[in-house]
Short mmCIF file of C-alpha atoms and ligand atoms in Angstrom, two decimals:
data_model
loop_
_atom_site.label_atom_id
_atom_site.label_comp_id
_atom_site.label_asym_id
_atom_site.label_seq_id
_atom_site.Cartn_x
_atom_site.Cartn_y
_atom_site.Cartn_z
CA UNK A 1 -70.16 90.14 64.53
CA UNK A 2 -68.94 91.50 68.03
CA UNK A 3 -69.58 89.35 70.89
CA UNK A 4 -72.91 89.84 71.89
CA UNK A 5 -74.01 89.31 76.05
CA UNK A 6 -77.30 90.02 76.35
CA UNK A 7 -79.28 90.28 79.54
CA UNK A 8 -82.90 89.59 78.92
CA UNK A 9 -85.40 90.86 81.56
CA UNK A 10 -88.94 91.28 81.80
CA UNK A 11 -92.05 90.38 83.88
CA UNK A 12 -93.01 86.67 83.47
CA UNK A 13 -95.23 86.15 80.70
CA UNK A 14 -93.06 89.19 78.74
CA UNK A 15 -91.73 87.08 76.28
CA UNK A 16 -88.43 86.28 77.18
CA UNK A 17 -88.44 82.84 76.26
CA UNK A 18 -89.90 83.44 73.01
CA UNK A 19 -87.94 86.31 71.68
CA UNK A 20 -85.20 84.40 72.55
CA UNK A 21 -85.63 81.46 70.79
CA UNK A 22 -86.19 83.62 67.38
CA UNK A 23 -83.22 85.83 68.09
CA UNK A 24 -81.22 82.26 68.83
CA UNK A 25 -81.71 80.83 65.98
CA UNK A 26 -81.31 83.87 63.59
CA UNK A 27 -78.59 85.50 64.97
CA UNK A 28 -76.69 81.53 66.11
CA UNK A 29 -76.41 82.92 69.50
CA UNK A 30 -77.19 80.52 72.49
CA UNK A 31 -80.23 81.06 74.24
CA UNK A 32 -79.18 80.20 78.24
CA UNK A 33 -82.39 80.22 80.32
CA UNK A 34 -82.00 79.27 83.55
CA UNK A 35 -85.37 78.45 83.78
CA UNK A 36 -85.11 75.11 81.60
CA UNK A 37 -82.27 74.18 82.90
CA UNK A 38 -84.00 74.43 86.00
CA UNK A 39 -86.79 72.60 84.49
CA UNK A 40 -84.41 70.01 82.64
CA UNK A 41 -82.90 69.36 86.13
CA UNK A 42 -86.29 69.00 87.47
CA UNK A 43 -87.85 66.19 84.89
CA UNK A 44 -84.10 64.38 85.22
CA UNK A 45 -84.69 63.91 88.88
CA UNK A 46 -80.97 65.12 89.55
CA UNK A 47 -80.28 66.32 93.43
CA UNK A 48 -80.25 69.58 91.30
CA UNK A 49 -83.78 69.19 90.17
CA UNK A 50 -85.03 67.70 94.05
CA UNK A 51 -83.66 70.88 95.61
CA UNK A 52 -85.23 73.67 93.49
CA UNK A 53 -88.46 71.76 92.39
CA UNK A 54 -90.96 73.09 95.33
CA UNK A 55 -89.15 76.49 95.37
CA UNK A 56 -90.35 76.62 91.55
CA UNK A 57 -93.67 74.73 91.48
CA UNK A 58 -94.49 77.68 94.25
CA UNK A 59 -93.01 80.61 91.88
CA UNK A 60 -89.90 81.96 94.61
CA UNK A 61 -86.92 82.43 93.34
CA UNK A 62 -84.25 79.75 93.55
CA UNK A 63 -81.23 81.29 95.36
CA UNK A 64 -78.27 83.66 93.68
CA UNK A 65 -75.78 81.64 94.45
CA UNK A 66 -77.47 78.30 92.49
CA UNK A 67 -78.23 80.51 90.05
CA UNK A 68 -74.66 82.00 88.81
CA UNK A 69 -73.28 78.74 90.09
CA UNK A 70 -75.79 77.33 86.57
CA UNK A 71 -75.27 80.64 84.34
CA UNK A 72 -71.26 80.26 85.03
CA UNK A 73 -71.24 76.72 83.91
CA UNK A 74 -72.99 77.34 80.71
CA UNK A 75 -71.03 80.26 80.16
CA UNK A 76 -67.98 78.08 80.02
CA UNK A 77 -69.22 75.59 77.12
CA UNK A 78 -67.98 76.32 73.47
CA UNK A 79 -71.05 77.30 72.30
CA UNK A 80 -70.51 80.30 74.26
CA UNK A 81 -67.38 82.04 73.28
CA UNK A 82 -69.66 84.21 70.86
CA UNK A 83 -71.77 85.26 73.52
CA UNK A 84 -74.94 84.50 75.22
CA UNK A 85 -78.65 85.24 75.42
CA UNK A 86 -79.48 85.31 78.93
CA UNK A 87 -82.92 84.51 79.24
CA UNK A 88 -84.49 85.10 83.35
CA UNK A 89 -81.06 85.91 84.50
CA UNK A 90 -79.98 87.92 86.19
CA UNK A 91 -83.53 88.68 88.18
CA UNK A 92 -81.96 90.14 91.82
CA UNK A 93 -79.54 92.95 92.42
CA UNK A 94 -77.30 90.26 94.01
CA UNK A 95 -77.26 87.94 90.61
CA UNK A 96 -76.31 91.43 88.63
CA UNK A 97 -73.59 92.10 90.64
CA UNK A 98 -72.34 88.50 90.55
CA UNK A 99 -72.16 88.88 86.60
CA UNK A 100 -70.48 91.94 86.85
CA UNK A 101 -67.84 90.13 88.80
CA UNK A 102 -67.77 87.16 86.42
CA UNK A 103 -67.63 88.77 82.67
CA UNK A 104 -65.38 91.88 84.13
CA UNK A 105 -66.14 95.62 82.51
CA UNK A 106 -67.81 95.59 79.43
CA UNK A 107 -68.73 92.23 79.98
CA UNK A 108 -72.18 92.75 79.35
CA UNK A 109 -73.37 93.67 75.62
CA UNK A 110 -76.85 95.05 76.68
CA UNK A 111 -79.80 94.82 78.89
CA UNK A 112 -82.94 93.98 77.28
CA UNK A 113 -86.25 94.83 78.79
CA UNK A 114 -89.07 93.56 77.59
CA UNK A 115 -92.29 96.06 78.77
CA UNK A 116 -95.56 94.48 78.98
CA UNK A 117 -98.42 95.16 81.05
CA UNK A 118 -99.19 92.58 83.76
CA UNK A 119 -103.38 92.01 82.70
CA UNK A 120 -101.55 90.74 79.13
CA UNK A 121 -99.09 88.74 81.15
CA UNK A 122 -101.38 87.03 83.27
CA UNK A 123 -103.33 86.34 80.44
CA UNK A 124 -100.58 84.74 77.89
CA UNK A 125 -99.05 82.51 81.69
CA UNK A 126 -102.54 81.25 82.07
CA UNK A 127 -103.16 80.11 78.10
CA UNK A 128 -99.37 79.07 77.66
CA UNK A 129 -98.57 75.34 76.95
CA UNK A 130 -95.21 73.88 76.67
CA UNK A 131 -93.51 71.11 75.10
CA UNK A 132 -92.21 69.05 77.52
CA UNK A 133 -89.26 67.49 75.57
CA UNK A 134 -87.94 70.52 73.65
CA UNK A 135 -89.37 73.61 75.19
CA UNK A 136 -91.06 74.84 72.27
CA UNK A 137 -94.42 77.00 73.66
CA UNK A 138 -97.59 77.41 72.46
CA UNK A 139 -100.84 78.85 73.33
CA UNK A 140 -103.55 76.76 74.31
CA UNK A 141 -105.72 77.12 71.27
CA UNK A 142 -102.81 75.82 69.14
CA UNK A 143 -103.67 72.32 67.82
CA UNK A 144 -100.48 70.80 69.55
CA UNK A 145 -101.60 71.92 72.62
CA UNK A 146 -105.34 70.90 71.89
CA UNK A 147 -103.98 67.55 70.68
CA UNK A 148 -100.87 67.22 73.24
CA UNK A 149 -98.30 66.79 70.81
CA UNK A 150 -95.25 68.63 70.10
CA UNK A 151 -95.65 69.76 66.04
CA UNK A 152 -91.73 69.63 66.44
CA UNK A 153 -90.47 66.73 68.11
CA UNK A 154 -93.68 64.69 69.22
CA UNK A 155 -93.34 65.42 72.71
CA UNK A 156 -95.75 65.84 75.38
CA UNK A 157 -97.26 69.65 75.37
CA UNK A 158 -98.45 70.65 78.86
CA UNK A 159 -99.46 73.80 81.25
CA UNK A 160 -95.85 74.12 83.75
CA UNK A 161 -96.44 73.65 87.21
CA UNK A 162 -96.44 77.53 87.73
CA UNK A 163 -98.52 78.56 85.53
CA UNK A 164 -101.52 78.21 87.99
CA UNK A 165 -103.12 81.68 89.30
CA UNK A 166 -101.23 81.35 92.71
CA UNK A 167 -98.02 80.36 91.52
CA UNK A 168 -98.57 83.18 88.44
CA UNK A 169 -99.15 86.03 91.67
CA UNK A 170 -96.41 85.25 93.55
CA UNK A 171 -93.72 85.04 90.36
CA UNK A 172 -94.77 88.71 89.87
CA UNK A 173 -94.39 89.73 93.26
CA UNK A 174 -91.07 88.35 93.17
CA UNK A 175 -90.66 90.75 89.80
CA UNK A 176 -91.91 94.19 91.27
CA UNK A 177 -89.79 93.26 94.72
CA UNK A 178 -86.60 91.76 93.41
CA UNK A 179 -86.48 92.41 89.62
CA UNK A 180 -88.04 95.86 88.70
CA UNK A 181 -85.17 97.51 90.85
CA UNK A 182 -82.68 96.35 88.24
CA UNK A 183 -83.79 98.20 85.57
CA UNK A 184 -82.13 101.54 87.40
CA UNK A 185 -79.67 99.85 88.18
CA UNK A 186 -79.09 98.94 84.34
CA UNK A 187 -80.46 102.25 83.24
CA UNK A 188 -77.70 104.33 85.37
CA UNK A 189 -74.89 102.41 83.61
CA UNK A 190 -76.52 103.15 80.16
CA UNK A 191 -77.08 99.29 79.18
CA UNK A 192 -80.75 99.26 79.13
CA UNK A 193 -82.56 99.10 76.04
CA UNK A 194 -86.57 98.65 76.36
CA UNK A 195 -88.77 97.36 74.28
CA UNK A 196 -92.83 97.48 73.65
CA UNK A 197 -93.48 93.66 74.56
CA UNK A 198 -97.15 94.49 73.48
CA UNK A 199 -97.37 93.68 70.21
CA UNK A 200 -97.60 90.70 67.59
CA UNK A 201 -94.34 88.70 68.54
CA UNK A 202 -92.43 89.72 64.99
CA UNK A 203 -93.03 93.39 65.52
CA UNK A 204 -91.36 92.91 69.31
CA UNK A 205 -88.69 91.05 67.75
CA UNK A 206 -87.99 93.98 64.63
CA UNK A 207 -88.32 96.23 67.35
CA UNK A 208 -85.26 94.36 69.38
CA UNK A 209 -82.98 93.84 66.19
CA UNK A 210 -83.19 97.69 65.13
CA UNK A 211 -82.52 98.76 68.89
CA UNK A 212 -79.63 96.38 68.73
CA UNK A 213 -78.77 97.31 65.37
CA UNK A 214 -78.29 101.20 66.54
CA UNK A 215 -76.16 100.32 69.29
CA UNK A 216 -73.98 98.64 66.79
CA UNK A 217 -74.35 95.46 68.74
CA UNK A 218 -76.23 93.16 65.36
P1 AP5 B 1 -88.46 81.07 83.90
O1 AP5 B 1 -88.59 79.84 83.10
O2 AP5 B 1 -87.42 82.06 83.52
O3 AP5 B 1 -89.90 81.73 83.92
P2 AP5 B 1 -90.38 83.21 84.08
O4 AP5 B 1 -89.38 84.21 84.46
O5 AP5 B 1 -91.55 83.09 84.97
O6 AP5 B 1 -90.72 83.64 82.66
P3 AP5 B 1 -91.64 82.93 81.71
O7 AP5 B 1 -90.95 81.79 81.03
O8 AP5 B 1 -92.93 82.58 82.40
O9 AP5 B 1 -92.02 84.10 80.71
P4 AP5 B 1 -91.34 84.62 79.38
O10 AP5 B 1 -91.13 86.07 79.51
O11 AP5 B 1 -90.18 83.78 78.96
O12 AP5 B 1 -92.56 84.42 78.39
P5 AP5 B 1 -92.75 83.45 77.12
O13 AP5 B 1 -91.85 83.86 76.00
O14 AP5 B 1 -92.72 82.02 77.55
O15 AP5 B 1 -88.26 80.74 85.44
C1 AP5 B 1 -89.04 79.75 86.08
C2 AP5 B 1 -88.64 79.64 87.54
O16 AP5 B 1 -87.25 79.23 87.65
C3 AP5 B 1 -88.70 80.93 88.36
O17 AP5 B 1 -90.00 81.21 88.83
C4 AP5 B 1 -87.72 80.60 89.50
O18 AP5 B 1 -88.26 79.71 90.42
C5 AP5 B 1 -86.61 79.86 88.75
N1 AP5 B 1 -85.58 80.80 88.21
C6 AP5 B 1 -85.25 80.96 86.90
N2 AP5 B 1 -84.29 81.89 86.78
C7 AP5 B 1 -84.04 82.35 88.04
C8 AP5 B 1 -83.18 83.35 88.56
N3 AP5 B 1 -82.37 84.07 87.76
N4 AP5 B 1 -83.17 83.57 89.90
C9 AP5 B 1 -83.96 82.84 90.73
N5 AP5 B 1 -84.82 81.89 90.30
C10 AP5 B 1 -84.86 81.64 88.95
O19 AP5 B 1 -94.24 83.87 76.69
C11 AP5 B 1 -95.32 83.60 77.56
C12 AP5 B 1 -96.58 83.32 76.70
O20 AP5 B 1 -96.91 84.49 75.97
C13 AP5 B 1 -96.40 82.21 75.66
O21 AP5 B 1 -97.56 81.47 75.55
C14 AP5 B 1 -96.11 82.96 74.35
O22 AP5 B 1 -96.55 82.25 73.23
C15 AP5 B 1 -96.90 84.24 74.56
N6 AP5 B 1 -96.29 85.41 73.93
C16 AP5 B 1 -94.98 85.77 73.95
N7 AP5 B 1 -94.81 86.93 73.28
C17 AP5 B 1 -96.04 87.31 72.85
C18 AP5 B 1 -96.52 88.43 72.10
N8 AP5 B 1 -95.69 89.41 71.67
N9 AP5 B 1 -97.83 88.51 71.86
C19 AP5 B 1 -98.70 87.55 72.28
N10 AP5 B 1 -98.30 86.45 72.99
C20 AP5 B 1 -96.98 86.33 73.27
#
C-alpha cells in the first residue's frame, strides 16, 4: 500500500476519534490525535500538560505553533514512515499551511471531512465517556461507563473536562471561525473527500474506505 497521510477534519463530536481508531487498527496506520497527546500531557502533569490544560478545559484552541511543534514530533517516530492518520489536526489555516511546509507537495494523501449536523454533535459530546487510561470512548449508557470501568484495560471511564455545555459551545465556535474555512481551502486543491458522519459508525466507516478506495489511496 502507498503511503497514506490523511487529514481528518470535522466538527467536534463528528467522529474523528472513532473512525480513526477502526481505520488504525484495520488498515495498521497510526492514529496521531493531538488531542490525547494533549490530554496524555495533561494527566502526566508535564510543563506541556500545565500550559495547555485551562486553554483546553475552556475548549480554545491551543496555539499553531504547539501544535505542529507535537504533530512534527510524532511524525518523526518509526511508526510513521507508512503514513499517518491525523486526527484534529490541522484545525486553522495557519496549521494547514505549516503541514504543507513540513511534508512538501504531495505530502498530504487526502483530506477527510467528516459532515455531521451540530444538534447530533452536541448530543453524542454531552453522552460521550472516555477511558481515561487508553482512550477507548463510549456512550454513557454503555455498562463501562455506567460501571466506570474500562471493558478493555480496567481503567477509569469518565466525561472529559470539555464535554460540559459551555466548553461544548465554544469548541464549535472555534470550528465555524477557524476550521470550516479549511475545507475550501482543501476543496480548491482537490484533496477533500466528505463523508455522511450521520449514520451507524460502520456505514461512516464503509463509506470512508470506498471513497479512499476510488482515489486509489486503500
Ligand atoms: P480533540 O481531542 O481533537 O477534540 P475535538 O476536536 O473536540 O473532537 P472530539 O474528540 O470531541 O470529537 P470526535 O470527532 O473525535 O468525536 P468522537 O469520535 O470522539 O481536541 C481537544 C482539545 O485539544 C481542543 O479543544 C483544543 O483545545 C486542543 N487541540 C487539539 N488539536 C488541536 C489543534 N489542531 N489546534 C489547536 N488546539 C487543538 O465521537 C464523539 C461521540 O460520538 C462518542 O461518544 C462516539 O461514540 C459517538 N459517535 C461517533 N461516531 C458516531 C456515529 N456514527 N453515530 C453515533 N455516535 C457516534
Amino acid at each position: 500500500m502507498k503511503r497514506l497521510v490523511l487529514v481528518v477534519v470535522g466538527k467536534q463530536g463528528a467522529g474523528k476519534g472513532t473512525q480513526c481508531a477502526v481505520l488504525s487498527e484495520k488498515h495498521a496506520i497510526p492514529h496521531v490525535s493531538t488531542g490525547d497527546i494533549l490530554r496524555a500531557a495533561v494527566k502526566a502533569g508535564s510543563d506541556l500538560g500545565r500550559q495547555v490544560k485551562a486553554v483546553m478545559d475552556a475548549g480554545e484552541l491551543v496555539s499553531d505553533e504547539l501544535i505542529m511543534s507535537l504533530v512534527a514530533e510524532r511524525l518523526r517516530e518509526p511508526d510513521a514512515t507508512n503514513g499517518a492518520l491525523l486526527d484534529g489536526a490541522t484545525r486553522t489555516l495557519g496549521q494547514a499551511e505549516a503541514l504543507d511546509a513540513m511534508l512538501g507537495e504531495g505530502g498530504i494523501s487526502a483530506v477527510l471531512n467528516i459532515d455531521a449536523p451540530t444538534d447530533k454533535v452536541v448530543a453524542r459530546l454531552s453522552s460521550r465517556r472516555v477511558c481515561q487510561e487508553c482512550g477507548t470512548i463510549y456512550t454513557d449508557s454503555d455498562p463501562a461507563a455506567i460501571s466506570g470501568t474500562c471493558e478493555k484495560c480496567g481503567g477509569d471511564v469518565i466525561q472529559r473536562a470539555d464535554d460540559t455545555p459551555d466548553a461544548i459551545a465554544t469548541r464549535l465556535n472555534a470550528y465555524t471561525r477557524d476550521t470550516a474555512p479549511l475545507l475550501d481551502f482543501y476543496e480548491r486543491r482537490g484533496l477533500l473527500v466528505t463523508v455522511n458522519g450521520d449514520q451507524p459508525v460502520d456505514a461512516v466507516t464503509a463509506e470512508i474506505e470506498a471513497a479512499l478506495s476510488a482515489r486509489g489511496l486503500l
